[in-house]
Amino acid sequence: MAADLKGKAALVTGSGKKNGIGYGIVRKLAESGANVIIADLVGKETRQNEPFPDSMAEMTHLAKDLEKAFKIKAIAVELDVTLAGSIAQMAAAVQKQLGCIHILCNNAGTVFGVPNAVHTYDEDAWMKTIDVNLHGVFRVSKAIVPLMTAGGGCIINVASRAAKVPPLFNGAYAVAKAGVVMLTKVMAKELAGAGIRVNAICPGVIQTDFTDWRFKLEADILDSTAEARKAEMLKSIPMGRLGTAAEVADLVAFLASDQSSYLTGQAINITGGQLMEI
Ligand code: NAI
């Protein structure tokens, strides 16, 4: 049975790129009946060595497409999760247009300064990586929880397999994502009484531009090819393939719906069997 989110209002951070997990989530929530807010960086570096896209036009276009396809309301807003001012502006726009929020998915994530061991990591890159991935979840949640007034809500934080198994030379990201899992548990306890459930998901390797970038980076370092790096990765995934944004989105929609009404404080792996521990 598909999740029924009719009439709910859902905000997904980092959801303005068509090939990203965030847009996959926003699309699924809209398909399930929710009014959605697409929020993302505009004209800023999204990750190490990445060009600055003029993403406002793309975001607005994606929002219009969703409205047409699913007969819901979709809003596109600029958001930088590292800036309290940007978050406050976004929250004010959301409140004005939708009144309250029922579903928050903290999906924005990135990496700077890789590959490096901890003792050679550039300090600014370390701080920036943790600021987006961990403190961004704190800041956005702090701004949005007060808007979850109408009988509770759901928060879904996008962590990573890296929160549980340390990747090599990608320490700031791993530490930040592990922090996201603990923040999820802390908030789940604090907010249970208010009827707000908080869960995290830990994706393995999902086919997005981020993953393509990662295979290319590995290939450059190891004097290999992106295809060879991907083939090597597939050997460690029992299901023998990468996951898709749509599969991650199905899990988020489940966690956002009443179908998961007794689930809170969990960090659920979605890895094709690559990670089997809890
Ligand atoms: P992506 O790079 O396509 O999407 C990340 C989004 O976050 C982008 O739209 C980017 O603009 C946004 N973002 C970055 N910095 C931001 C900031 N300061 N403020 C607001 N938005 C910001 O990557 P992907 O693969 O879609 O990743 C989505 C989430 O899933 C991230 O949190 C990532 O860490 C996580 N993840 C991805 C995996 C994968 O294999 N692709 C595996 C495990 C976790």
PDB file of N, CA and C in Angstrom, residues 124-175:
ATOM      1  N   ASP A 124      39.808  23.913   7.416  1.00  0.00           N
ATOM      2  CA  ASP A 124      38.603  24.589   6.895  1.00  0.00           C
ATOM      3  C   ASP A 124      37.676  23.588   6.205  1.00  0.00           C
ATOM      4  N   ALA A 125      38.271  22.685   5.424  1.00  0.00           N
ATOM      5  CA  ALA A 125      37.461  21.685   4.697  1.00  0.00           C
ATOM      6  C   ALA A 125      36.783  20.738   5.683  1.00  0.00           C
ATOM      7  N   TRP A 126      37.492  20.394   6.750  1.00  0.00           N
ATOM      8  CA  TRP A 126      36.917  19.518   7.793  1.00  0.00           C
ATOM      9  C   TRP A 126      35.690  20.189   8.417  1.00  0.00           C
ATOM     10  N   MET A 127      35.885  21.464   8.812  1.00  0.00           N
ATOM     11  CA  MET A 127      34.802  22.208   9.475  1.00  0.00           C
ATOM     12  C   MET A 127      33.598  22.399   8.547  1.00  0.00           C
ATOM     13  N   LYS A 128      33.895  22.700   7.277  1.00  0.00           N
ATOM     14  CA  LYS A 128      32.823  22.952   6.320  1.00  0.00           C
ATOM     15  C   LYS A 128      31.996  21.676   6.090  1.00  0.00           C
ATOM     16  N   THR A 129      32.691  20.551   6.001  1.00  0.00           N
ATOM     17  CA  THR A 129      31.995  19.273   5.776  1.00  0.00           C
ATOM     18  C   THR A 129      31.067  18.965   6.954  1.00  0.00           C
ATOM     19  N   ILE A 130      31.584  19.176   8.153  1.00  0.00           N
ATOM     20  CA  ILE A 130      30.757  18.889   9.341  1.00  0.00           C
ATOM     21  C   ILE A 130      29.647  19.932   9.485  1.00  0.00           C
ATOM     22  N   ASP A 131      29.944  21.161   9.079  1.00  0.00           N
ATOM     23  CA  ASP A 131      28.931  22.223   9.193  1.00  0.00           C
ATOM     24  C   ASP A 131      27.703  21.917   8.326  1.00  0.00           C
ATOM     25  N   VAL A 132      27.938  21.490   7.098  1.00  0.00           N
ATOM     26  CA  VAL A 132      26.793  21.189   6.217  1.00  0.00           C
ATOM     27  C   VAL A 132      26.077  19.926   6.711  1.00  0.00           C
ATOM     28  N   ASN A 133      26.828  18.844   6.868  1.00  0.00           N
ATOM     29  CA  ASN A 133      26.204  17.529   7.097  1.00  0.00           C
ATOM     30  C   ASN A 133      25.584  17.357   8.484  1.00  0.00           C
ATOM     31  N   LEU A 134      26.210  17.941   9.498  1.00  0.00           N
ATOM     32  CA  LEU A 134      25.701  17.755  10.869  1.00  0.00           C
ATOM     33  C   LEU A 134      25.019  19.009  11.407  1.00  0.00           C
ATOM     34  N   HIS A 135      25.750  20.120  11.411  1.00  0.00           N
ATOM     35  CA  HIS A 135      25.158  21.333  11.995  1.00  0.00           C
ATOM     36  C   HIS A 135      23.988  21.834  11.157  1.00  0.00           C
ATOM     37  N   GLY A 136      24.021  21.532   9.852  1.00  0.00           N
ATOM     38  CA  GLY A 136      22.885  21.893   8.992  1.00  0.00           C
ATOM     39  C   GLY A 136      21.611  21.213   9.460  1.00  0.00           C
ATOM     40  N   VAL A 137      21.724  19.960   9.877  1.00  0.00           N
ATOM     41  CA  VAL A 137      20.543  19.221  10.368  1.00  0.00           C
ATOM     42  C   VAL A 137      20.040  19.869  11.668  1.00  0.00           C
ATOM     43  N   PHE A 138      20.969  20.227  12.525  1.00  0.00           N
ATOM     44  CA  PHE A 138      20.605  20.901  13.789  1.00  0.00           C
ATOM     45  C   PHE A 138      19.881  22.222  13.498  1.00  0.00           C
ATOM     46  N   ARG A 139      20.522  23.047  12.625  1.00  0.00           N
ATOM     47  CA  ARG A 139      19.962  24.397  12.379  1.00  0.00           C
ATOM     48  C   ARG A 139      18.569  24.329  11.751  1.00  0.00           C
ATOM     49  N   VAL A 140      18.429  23.484  10.727  1.00  0.00           N
ATOM     50  CA  VAL A 140      17.138  23.430  10.025  1.00  0.00           C
ATOM     51  C   VAL A 140      16.068  22.844  10.957  1.00  0.00           C
ATOM     52  N   SER A 141      16.423  21.824  11.719  1.00  0.00           N
ATOM     53  CA  SER A 141      15.445  21.223  12.640  1.00  0.00           C
ATOM     54  C   SER A 141      14.992  22.259  13.673  1.00  0.00           C
ATOM     55  N   LYS A 142      15.954  23.023  14.174  1.00  0.00           N
ATOM     56  CA  LYS A 142      15.634  24.057  15.180  1.00  0.00           C
ATOM     57  C   LYS A 142      14.631  25.073  14.625  1.00  0.00           C
ATOM     58  N   ALA A 143      14.786  25.403  13.349  1.00  0.00           N
ATOM     59  CA  ALA A 143      13.872  26.390  12.738  1.00  0.00           C
ATOM     60  C   ALA A 143      12.514  25.783  12.393  1.00  0.00           C
ATOM     61  N   ILE A 144      12.498  24.497  12.072  1.00  0.00           N
ATOM     62  CA  ILE A 144      11.259  23.902  11.539  1.00  0.00           C
ATOM     63  C   ILE A 144      10.396  23.240  12.624  1.00  0.00           C
ATOM     64  N   VAL A 145      11.000  22.686  13.654  1.00  0.00           N
ATOM     65  CA  VAL A 145      10.186  22.029  14.699  1.00  0.00           C
ATOM     66  C   VAL A 145       9.087  22.968  15.236  1.00  0.00           C
ATOM     67  N   PRO A 146       9.383  24.261  15.479  1.00  0.00           N
ATOM     68  CA  PRO A 146       8.297  25.149  15.948  1.00  0.00           C
ATOM     69  C   PRO A 146       7.155  25.295  14.936  1.00  0.00           C
ATOM     70  N   LEU A 147       7.397  24.957  13.683  1.00  0.00           N
ATOM     71  CA  LEU A 147       6.319  25.034  12.672  1.00  0.00           C
ATOM     72  C   LEU A 147       5.513  23.741  12.604  1.00  0.00           C
ATOM     73  N   MET A 148       5.945  22.733  13.380  1.00  0.00           N
ATOM     74  CA  MET A 148       5.224  21.445  13.393  1.00  0.00           C
ATOM     75  C   MET A 148       4.177  21.476  14.497  1.00  0.00           C
ATOM     76  N   THR A 149       3.241  22.377  14.359  1.00  0.00           N
ATOM     77  CA  THR A 149       2.298  22.582  15.461  1.00  0.00           C
ATOM     78  C   THR A 149       1.043  21.730  15.336  1.00  0.00           C
ATOM     79  N   ALA A 150       0.685  21.383  14.117  1.00  0.00           N
ATOM     80  CA  ALA A 150      -0.617  20.733  13.908  1.00  0.00           C
ATOM     81  C   ALA A 150      -0.558  19.233  14.188  1.00  0.00           C
ATOM     82  N   GLY A 151      -0.510  18.877  15.465  1.00  0.00           N
ATOM     83  CA  GLY A 151      -0.593  17.462  15.838  1.00  0.00           C
ATOM     84  C   GLY A 151       0.638  16.646  15.522  1.00  0.00           C
ATOM     85  N   GLY A 152       1.809  17.220  15.686  1.00  0.00           N
ATOM     86  CA  GLY A 152       3.037  16.432  15.542  1.00  0.00           C
ATOM     87  C   GLY A 152       3.611  16.478  14.149  1.00  0.00           C
ATOM     88  N   GLY A 153       4.513  15.535  13.883  1.00  0.00           N
ATOM     89  CA  GLY A 153       5.171  15.514  12.579  1.00  0.00           C
ATOM     90  C   GLY A 153       6.214  14.418  12.508  1.00  0.00           C
ATOM     91  N   CYS A 154       6.967  14.426  11.423  1.00  0.00           N
ATOM     92  CA  CYS A 154       8.015  13.417  11.210  1.00  0.00           C
ATOM     93  C   CYS A 154       9.267  14.107  10.692  1.00  0.00           C
ATOM     94  N   ILE A 155      10.401  13.693  11.226  1.00  0.00           N
ATOM     95  CA  ILE A 155      11.681  14.174  10.699  1.00  0.00           C
ATOM     96  C   ILE A 155      12.463  12.952  10.226  1.00  0.00           C
ATOM     97  N   ILE A 156      12.989  13.048   9.022  1.00  0.00           N
ATOM     98  CA  ILE A 156      13.819  11.964   8.494  1.00  0.00           C
ATOM     99  C   ILE A 156      15.161  12.573   8.105  1.00  0.00           C
ATOM    100  N   ASN A 157      16.225  12.108   8.746  1.00  0.00           N
ATOM    101  CA  ASN A 157      17.564  12.613   8.474  1.00  0.00           C
ATOM    102  C   ASN A 157      18.311  11.640   7.568  1.00  0.00           C
ATOM    103  N   VAL A 158      18.902  12.177   6.510  1.00  0.00           N
ATOM    104  CA  VAL A 158      19.656  11.310   5.596  1.00  0.00           C
ATOM    105  C   VAL A 158      21.096  11.231   6.113  1.00  0.00           C
ATOM    106  N   ALA A 159      21.433  10.109   6.738  1.00  0.00           N
ATOM    107  CA  ALA A 159      22.808   9.879   7.201  1.00  0.00           C
ATOM    108  C   ALA A 159      23.528   9.122   6.094  1.00  0.00           C
ATOM    109  N   SER A 160      24.186   8.024   6.427  1.00  0.00           N
ATOM    110  CA  SER A 160      24.943   7.265   5.415  1.00  0.00           C
ATOM    111  C   SER A 160      25.440   5.978   6.047  1.00  0.00           C
ATOM    112  N   ARG A 161      25.767   5.022   5.184  1.00  0.00           N
ATOM    113  CA  ARG A 161      26.489   3.826   5.647  1.00  0.00           C
ATOM    114  C   ARG A 161      27.791   4.264   6.348  1.00  0.00           C
ATOM    115  N   ALA A 162      28.347   5.401   5.868  1.00  0.00           N
ATOM    116  CA  ALA A 162      29.598   5.909   6.441  1.00  0.00           C
ATOM    117  C   ALA A 162      29.442   6.308   7.904  1.00  0.00           C
ATOM    118  N   ALA A 163      28.208   6.449   8.390  1.00  0.00           N
ATOM    119  CA  ALA A 163      27.983   6.748   9.807  1.00  0.00           C
ATOM    120  C   ALA A 163      28.323   5.554  10.678  1.00  0.00           C
ATOM    121  N   LYS A 164      28.332   4.358  10.069  1.00  0.00           N
ATOM    122  CA  LYS A 164      28.494   3.125  10.846  1.00  0.00           C
ATOM    123  C   LYS A 164      29.788   2.380  10.515  1.00  0.00           C
ATOM    124  N   VAL A 165      30.271   2.518   9.277  1.00  0.00           N
ATOM    125  CA  VAL A 165      31.509   1.853   8.850  1.00  0.00           C
ATOM    126  C   VAL A 165      32.442   2.942   8.315  1.00  0.00           C
ATOM    127  N   PRO A 166      33.603   3.138   8.943  1.00  0.00           N
ATOM    128  CA  PRO A 166      34.449   4.263   8.508  1.00  0.00           C
ATOM    129  C   PRO A 166      35.004   4.080   7.097  1.00  0.00           C
ATOM    130  N   PRO A 167      34.717   5.034   6.214  1.00  0.00           N
ATOM    131  CA  PRO A 167      35.344   4.988   4.891  1.00  0.00           C
ATOM    132  C   PRO A 167      36.782   5.498   5.001  1.00  0.00           C
ATOM    133  N   LEU A 168      37.632   5.120   4.059  1.00  0.00           N
ATOM    134  CA  LEU A 168      39.041   5.522   4.111  1.00  0.00           C
ATOM    135  C   LEU A 168      39.210   6.959   3.612  1.00  0.00           C
ATOM    136  N   PHE A 169      39.938   7.773   4.366  1.00  0.00           N
ATOM    137  CA  PHE A 169      40.315   9.127   3.956  1.00  0.00           C
ATOM    138  C   PHE A 169      39.118  10.053   3.694  1.00  0.00           C
ATOM    139  N   ASN A 170      38.020   9.824   4.410  1.00  0.00           N
ATOM    140  CA  ASN A 170      36.812  10.648   4.265  1.00  0.00           C
ATOM    141  C   ASN A 170      36.241  10.891   5.663  1.00  0.00           C
ATOM    142  N   GLY A 171      37.151  11.245   6.602  1.00  0.00           N
ATOM    143  CA  GLY A 171      36.809  11.261   8.022  1.00  0.00           C
ATOM    144  C   GLY A 171      35.766  12.275   8.435  1.00  0.00           C
ATOM    145  N   ALA A 172      35.838  13.488   7.888  1.00  0.00           N
ATOM    146  CA  ALA A 172      34.904  14.532   8.328  1.00  0.00           C
ATOM    147  C   ALA A 172      33.466  14.124   7.992  1.00  0.00           C
ATOM    148  N   TYR A 173      33.290  13.554   6.808  1.00  0.00           N
ATOM    149  CA  TYR A 173      31.951  13.113   6.372  1.00  0.00           C
ATOM    150  C   TYR A 173      31.449  12.006   7.300  1.00  0.00           C
ATOM    151  N   ALA A 174      32.322  11.027   7.582  1.00  0.00           N
ATOM    152  CA  ALA A 174      31.918   9.897   8.426  1.00  0.00           C
ATOM    153  C   ALA A 174      31.546  10.373   9.829  1.00  0.00           C
ATOM    154  N   VAL A 175      32.351  11.248  10.379  1.00  0.00           N
ATOM    155  CA  VAL A 175      32.103  11.768  11.731  1.00  0.00           C
ATOM    156  C   VAL A 175      30.794  12.567  11.753  1.00  0.00           C
TER     157      VAL A 175
END
